[in-house]
mmCIF file of N, CA and C in Angstrom:
data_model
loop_
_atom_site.group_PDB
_atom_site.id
_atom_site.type_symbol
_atom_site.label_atom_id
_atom_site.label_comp_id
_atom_site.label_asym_id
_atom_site.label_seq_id
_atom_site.Cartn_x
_atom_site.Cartn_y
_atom_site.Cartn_z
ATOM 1 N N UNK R 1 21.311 -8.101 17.117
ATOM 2 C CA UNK R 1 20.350 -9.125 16.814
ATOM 3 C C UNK R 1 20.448 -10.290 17.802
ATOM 4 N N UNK R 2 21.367 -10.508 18.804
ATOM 5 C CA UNK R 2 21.262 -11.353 19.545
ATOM 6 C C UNK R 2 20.703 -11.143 20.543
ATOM 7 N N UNK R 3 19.630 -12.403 20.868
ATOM 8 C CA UNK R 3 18.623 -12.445 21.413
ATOM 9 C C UNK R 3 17.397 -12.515 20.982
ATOM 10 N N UNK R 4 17.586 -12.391 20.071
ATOM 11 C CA UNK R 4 16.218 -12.431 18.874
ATOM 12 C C UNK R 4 15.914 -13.797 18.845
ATOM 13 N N UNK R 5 14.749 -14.066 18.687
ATOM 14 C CA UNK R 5 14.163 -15.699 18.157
ATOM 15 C C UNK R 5 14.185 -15.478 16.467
ATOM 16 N N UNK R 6 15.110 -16.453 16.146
ATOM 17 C CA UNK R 6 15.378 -16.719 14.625
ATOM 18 C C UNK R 6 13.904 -17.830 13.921
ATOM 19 N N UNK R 7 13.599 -17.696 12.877
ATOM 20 C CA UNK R 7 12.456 -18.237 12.376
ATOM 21 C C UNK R 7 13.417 -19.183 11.090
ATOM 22 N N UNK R 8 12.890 -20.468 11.334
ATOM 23 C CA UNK R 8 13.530 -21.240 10.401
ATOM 24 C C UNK R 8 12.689 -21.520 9.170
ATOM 25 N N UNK R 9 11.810 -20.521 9.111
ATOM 26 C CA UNK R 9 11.070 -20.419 7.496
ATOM 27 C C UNK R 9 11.708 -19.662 6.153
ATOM 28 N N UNK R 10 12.815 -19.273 6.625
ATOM 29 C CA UNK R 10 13.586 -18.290 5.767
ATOM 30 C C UNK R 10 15.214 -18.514 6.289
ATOM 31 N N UNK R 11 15.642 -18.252 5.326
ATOM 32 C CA UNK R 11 17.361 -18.335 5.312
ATOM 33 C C UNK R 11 17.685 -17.373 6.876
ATOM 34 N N UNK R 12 18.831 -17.805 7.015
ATOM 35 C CA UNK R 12 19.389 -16.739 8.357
ATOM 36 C C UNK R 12 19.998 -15.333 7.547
ATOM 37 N N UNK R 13 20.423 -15.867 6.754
ATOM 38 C CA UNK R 13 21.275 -15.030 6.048
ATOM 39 C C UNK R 13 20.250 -13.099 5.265
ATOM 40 N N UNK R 14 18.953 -13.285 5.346
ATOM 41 C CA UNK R 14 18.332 -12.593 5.347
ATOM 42 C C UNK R 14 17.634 -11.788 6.343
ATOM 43 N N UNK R 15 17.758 -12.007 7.361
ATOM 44 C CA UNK R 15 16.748 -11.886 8.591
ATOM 45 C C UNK R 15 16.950 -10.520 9.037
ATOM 46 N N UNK R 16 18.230 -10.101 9.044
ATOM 47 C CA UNK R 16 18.780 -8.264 8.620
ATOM 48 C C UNK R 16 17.609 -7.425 7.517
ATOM 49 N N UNK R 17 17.795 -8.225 6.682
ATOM 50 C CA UNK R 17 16.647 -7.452 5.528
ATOM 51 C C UNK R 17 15.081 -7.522 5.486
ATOM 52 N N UNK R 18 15.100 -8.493 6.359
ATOM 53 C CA UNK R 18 13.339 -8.802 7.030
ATOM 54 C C UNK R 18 13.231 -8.074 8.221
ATOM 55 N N UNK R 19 14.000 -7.983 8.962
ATOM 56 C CA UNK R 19 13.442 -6.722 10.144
ATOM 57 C C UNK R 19 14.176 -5.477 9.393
ATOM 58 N N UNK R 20 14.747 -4.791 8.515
ATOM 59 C CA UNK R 20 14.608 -3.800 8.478
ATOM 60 C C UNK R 20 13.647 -3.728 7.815
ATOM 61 N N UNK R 21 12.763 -4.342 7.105
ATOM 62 C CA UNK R 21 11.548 -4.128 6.312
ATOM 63 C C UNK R 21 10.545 -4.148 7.002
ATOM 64 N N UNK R 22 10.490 -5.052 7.837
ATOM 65 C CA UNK R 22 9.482 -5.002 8.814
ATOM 66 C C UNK R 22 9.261 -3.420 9.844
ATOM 67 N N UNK R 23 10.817 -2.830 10.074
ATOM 68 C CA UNK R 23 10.467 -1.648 10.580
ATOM 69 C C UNK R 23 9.744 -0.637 9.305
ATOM 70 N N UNK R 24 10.679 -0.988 8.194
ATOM 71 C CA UNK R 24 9.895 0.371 7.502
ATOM 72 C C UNK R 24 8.208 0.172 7.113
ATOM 73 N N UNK R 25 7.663 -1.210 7.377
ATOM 74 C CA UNK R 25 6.744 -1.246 6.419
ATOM 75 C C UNK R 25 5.442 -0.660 8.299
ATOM 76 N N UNK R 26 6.374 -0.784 9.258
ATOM 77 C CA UNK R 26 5.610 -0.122 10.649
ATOM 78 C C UNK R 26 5.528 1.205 10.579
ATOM 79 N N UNK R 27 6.501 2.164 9.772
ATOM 80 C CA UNK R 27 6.728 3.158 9.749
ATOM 81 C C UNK R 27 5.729 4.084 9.060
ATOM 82 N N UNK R 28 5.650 3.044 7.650
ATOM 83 C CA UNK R 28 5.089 3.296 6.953
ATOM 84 C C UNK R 28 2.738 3.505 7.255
ATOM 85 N N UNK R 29 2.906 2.558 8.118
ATOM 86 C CA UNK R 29 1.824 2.028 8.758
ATOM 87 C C UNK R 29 1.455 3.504 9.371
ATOM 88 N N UNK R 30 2.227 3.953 10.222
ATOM 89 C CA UNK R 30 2.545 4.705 11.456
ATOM 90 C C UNK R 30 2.094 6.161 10.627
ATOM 91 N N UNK R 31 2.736 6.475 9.637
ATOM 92 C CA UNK R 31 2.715 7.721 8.585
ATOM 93 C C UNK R 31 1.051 7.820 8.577
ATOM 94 N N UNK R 32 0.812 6.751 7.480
ATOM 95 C CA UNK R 32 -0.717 6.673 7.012
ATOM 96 C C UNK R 32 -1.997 6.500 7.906
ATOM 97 N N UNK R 33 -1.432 6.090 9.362
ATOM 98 C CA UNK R 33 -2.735 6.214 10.365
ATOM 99 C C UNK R 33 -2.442 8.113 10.316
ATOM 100 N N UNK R 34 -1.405 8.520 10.523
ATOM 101 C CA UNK R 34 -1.025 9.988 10.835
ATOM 102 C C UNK R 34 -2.365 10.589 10.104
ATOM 103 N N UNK R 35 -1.951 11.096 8.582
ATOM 104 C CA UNK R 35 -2.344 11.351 7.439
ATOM 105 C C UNK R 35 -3.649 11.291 7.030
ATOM 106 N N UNK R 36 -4.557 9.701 7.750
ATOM 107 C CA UNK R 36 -5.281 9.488 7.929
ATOM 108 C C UNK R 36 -6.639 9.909 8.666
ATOM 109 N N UNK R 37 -5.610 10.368 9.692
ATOM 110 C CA UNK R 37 -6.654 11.340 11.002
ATOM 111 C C UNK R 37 -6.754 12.285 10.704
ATOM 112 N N UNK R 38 -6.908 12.971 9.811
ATOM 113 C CA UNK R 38 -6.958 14.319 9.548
ATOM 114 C C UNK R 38 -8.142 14.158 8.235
ATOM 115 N N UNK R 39 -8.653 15.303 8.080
ATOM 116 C CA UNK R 39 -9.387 15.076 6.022
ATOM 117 C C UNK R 39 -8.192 16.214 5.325
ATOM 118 N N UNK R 40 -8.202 15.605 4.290
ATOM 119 C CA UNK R 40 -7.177 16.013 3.683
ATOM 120 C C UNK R 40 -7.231 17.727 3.478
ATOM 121 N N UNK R 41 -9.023 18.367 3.480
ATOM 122 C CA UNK R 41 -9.409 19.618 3.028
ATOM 123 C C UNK R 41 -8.442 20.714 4.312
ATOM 124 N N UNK R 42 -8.799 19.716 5.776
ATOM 125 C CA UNK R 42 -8.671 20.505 6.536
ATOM 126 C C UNK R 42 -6.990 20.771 6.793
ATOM 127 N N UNK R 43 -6.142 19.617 6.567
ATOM 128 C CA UNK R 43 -4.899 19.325 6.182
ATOM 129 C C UNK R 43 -4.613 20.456 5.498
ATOM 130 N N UNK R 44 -5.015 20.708 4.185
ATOM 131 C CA UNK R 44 -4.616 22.214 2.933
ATOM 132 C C UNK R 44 -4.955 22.823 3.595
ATOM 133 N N UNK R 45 -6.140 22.923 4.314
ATOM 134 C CA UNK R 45 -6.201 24.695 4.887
ATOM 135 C C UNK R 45 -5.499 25.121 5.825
ATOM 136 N N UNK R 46 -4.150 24.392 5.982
ATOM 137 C CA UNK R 46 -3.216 24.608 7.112
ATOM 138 C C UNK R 46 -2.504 25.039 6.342
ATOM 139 N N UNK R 47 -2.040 24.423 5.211
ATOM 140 C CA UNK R 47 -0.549 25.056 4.830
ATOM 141 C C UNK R 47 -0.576 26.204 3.823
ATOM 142 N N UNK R 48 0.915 26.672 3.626
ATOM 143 C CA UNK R 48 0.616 27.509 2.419
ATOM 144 C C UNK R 48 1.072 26.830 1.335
ATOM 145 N N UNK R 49 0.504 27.405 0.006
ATOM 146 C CA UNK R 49 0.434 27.064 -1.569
ATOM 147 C C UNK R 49 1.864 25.824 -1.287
ATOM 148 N N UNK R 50 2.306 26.027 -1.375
ATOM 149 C CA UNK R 50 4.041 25.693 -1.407
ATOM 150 C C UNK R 50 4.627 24.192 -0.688
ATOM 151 N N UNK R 51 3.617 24.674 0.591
ATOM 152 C CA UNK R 51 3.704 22.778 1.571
ATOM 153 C C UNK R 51 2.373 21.653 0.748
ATOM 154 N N UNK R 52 1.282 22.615 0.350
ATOM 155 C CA UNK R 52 -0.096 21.778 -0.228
ATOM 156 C C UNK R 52 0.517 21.061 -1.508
ATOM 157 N N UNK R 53 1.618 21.830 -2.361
ATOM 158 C CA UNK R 53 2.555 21.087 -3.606
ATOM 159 C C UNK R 53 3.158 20.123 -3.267
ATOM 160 N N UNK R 54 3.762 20.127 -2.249
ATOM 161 C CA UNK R 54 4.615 18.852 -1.574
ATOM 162 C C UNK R 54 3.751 17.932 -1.402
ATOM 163 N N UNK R 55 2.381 18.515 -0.139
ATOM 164 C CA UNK R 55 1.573 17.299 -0.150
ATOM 165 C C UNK R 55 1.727 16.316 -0.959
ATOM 166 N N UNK R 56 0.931 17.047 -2.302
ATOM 167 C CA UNK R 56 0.358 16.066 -2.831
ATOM 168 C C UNK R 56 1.594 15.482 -4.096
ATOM 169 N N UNK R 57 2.690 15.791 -3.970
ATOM 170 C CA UNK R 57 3.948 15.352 -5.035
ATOM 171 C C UNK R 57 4.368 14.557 -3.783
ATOM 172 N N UNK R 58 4.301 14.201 -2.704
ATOM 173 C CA UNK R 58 4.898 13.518 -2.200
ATOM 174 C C UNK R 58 3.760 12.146 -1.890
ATOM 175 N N UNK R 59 2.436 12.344 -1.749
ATOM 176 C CA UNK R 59 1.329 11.559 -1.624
ATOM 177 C C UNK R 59 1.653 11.051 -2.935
ATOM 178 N N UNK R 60 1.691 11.748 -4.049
ATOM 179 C CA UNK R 60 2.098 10.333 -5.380
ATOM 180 C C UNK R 60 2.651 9.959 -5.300
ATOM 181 N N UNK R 61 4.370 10.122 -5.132
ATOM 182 C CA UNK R 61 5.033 9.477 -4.992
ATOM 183 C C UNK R 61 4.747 8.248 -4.119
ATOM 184 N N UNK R 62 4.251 8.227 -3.040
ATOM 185 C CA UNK R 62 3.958 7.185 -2.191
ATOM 186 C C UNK R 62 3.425 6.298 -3.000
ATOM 187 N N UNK R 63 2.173 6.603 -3.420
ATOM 188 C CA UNK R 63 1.287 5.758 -3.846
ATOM 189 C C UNK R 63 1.804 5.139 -5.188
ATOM 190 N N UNK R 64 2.464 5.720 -5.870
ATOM 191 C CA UNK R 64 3.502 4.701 -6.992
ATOM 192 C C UNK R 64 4.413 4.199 -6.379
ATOM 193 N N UNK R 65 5.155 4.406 -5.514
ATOM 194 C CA UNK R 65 6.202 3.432 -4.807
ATOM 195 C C UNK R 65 5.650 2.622 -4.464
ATOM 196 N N UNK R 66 4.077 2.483 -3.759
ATOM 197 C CA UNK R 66 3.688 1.234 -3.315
ATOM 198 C C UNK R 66 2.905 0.666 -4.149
ATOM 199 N N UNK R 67 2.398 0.980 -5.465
ATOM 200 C CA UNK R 67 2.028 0.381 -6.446
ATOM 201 C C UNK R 67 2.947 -0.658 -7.072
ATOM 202 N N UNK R 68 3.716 0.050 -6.950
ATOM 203 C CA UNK R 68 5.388 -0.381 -7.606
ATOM 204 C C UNK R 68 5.505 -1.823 -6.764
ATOM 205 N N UNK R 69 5.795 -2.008 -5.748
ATOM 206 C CA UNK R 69 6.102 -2.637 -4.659
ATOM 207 C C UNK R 69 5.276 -3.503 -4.684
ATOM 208 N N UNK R 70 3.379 -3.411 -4.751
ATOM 209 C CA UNK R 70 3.046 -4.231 -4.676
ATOM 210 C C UNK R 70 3.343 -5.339 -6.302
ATOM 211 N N UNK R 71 3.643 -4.704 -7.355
ATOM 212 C CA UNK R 71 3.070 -5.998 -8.414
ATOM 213 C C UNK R 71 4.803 -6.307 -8.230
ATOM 214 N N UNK R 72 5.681 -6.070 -8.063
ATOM 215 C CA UNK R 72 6.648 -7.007 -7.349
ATOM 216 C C UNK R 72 6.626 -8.039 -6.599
ATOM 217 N N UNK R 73 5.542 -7.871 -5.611
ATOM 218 C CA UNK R 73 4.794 -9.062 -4.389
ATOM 219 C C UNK R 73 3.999 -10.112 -5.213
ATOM 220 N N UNK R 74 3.425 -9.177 -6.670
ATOM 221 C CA UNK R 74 3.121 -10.233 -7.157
ATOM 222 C C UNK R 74 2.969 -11.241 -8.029
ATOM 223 N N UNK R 75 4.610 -10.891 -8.031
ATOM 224 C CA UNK R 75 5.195 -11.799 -9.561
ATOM 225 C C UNK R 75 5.360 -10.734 -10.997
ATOM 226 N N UNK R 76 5.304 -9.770 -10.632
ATOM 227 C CA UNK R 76 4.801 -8.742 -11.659
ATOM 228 C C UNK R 76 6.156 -8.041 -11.859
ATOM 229 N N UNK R 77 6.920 -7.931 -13.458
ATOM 230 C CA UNK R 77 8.232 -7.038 -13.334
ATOM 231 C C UNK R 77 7.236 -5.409 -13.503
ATOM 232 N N UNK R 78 7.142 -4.678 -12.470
ATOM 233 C CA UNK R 78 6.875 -3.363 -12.864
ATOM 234 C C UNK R 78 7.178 -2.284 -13.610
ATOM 235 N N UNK R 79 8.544 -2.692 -14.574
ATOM 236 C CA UNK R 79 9.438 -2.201 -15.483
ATOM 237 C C UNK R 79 8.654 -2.663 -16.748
ATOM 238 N N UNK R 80 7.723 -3.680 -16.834
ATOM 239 C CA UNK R 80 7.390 -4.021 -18.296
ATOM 240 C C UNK R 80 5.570 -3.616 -17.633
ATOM 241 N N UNK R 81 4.735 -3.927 -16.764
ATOM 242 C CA UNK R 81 3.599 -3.138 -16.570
ATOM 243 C C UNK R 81 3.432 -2.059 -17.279
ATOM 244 N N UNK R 82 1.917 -2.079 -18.197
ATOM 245 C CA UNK R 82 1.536 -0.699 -18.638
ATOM 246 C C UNK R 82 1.291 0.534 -17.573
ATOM 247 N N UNK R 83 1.541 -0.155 -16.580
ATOM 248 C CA UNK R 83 1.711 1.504 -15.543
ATOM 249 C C UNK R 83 2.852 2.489 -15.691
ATOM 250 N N UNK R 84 4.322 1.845 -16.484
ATOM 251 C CA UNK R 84 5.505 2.190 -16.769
ATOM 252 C C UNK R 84 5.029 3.680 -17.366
ATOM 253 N N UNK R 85 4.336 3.366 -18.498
ATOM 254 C CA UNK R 85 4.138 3.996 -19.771
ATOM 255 C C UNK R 85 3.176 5.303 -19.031
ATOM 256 N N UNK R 86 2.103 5.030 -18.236
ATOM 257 C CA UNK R 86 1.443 6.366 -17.051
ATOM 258 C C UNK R 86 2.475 7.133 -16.819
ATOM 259 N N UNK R 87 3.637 6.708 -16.122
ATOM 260 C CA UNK R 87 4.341 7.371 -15.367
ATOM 261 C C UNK R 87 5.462 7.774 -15.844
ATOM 262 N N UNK R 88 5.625 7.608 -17.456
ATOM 263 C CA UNK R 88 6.909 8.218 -17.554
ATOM 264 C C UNK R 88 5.969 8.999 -19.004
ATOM 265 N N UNK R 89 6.402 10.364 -18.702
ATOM 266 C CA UNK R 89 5.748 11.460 -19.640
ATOM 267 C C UNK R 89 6.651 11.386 -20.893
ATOM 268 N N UNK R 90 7.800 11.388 -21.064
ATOM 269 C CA UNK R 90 8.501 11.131 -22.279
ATOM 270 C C UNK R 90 7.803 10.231 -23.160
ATOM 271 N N UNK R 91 7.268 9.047 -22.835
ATOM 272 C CA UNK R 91 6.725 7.780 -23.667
ATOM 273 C C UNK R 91 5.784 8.353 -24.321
ATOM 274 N N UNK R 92 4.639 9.435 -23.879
ATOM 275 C CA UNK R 92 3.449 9.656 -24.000
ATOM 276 C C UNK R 92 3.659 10.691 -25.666
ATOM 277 N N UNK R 93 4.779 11.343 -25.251
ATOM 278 C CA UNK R 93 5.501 11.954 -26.203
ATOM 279 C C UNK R 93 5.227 11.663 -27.699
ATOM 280 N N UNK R 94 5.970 10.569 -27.716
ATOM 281 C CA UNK R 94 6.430 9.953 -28.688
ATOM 282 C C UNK R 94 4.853 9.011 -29.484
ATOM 283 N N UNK R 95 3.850 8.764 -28.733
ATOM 284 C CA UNK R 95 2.957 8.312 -29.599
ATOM 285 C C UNK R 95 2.122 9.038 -30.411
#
């Protein structure tokens, strides 16, 4: 990290956890232009049964991790959100 220009809007003591976020959230960027360039139809008609499952168990997952992530950004405990109760099938159970 030396050599870096330090930003005095935020503690020093964090600035480790702001550029590694900053890489993942490039990474993340980087994935979804990928993913993006493609249509998703023509995407499945590449793989077999087996990678098209992953697809799309791994495309949810995304998209609840960053659901997740965002109502964190926005003041939001995502542990008490009625989205909890969507995503966990046991709850659904029980009513």
């Amino acid at each position: 990290m030396a050599g870096e220009e330090m930003n005095e809007d935020y503690p020093v003591e964090i600035h480790d956890s702001l550029t590694a976020l900053e890489s993942s959230l490039g990474a993340v960027d980087d994935m979804l232009k990928t993913m993006m360039s493609v249509s998703r139809n023509e995407l499945l008609q590449k793989l077999d049964p087996l990678e098209q499952a992953k697809v799309d168990l791994v495309s949810a997952y995304t998209l609840n991790s960053m659901f997740w992530v965002y109502l964190a950004t926005q003041g939001v405990n995502p542990k008490e959100h009625p989205v909890k109760q969507e995503l966990n099938p046991s709850l659904h159970e029980q009513s």
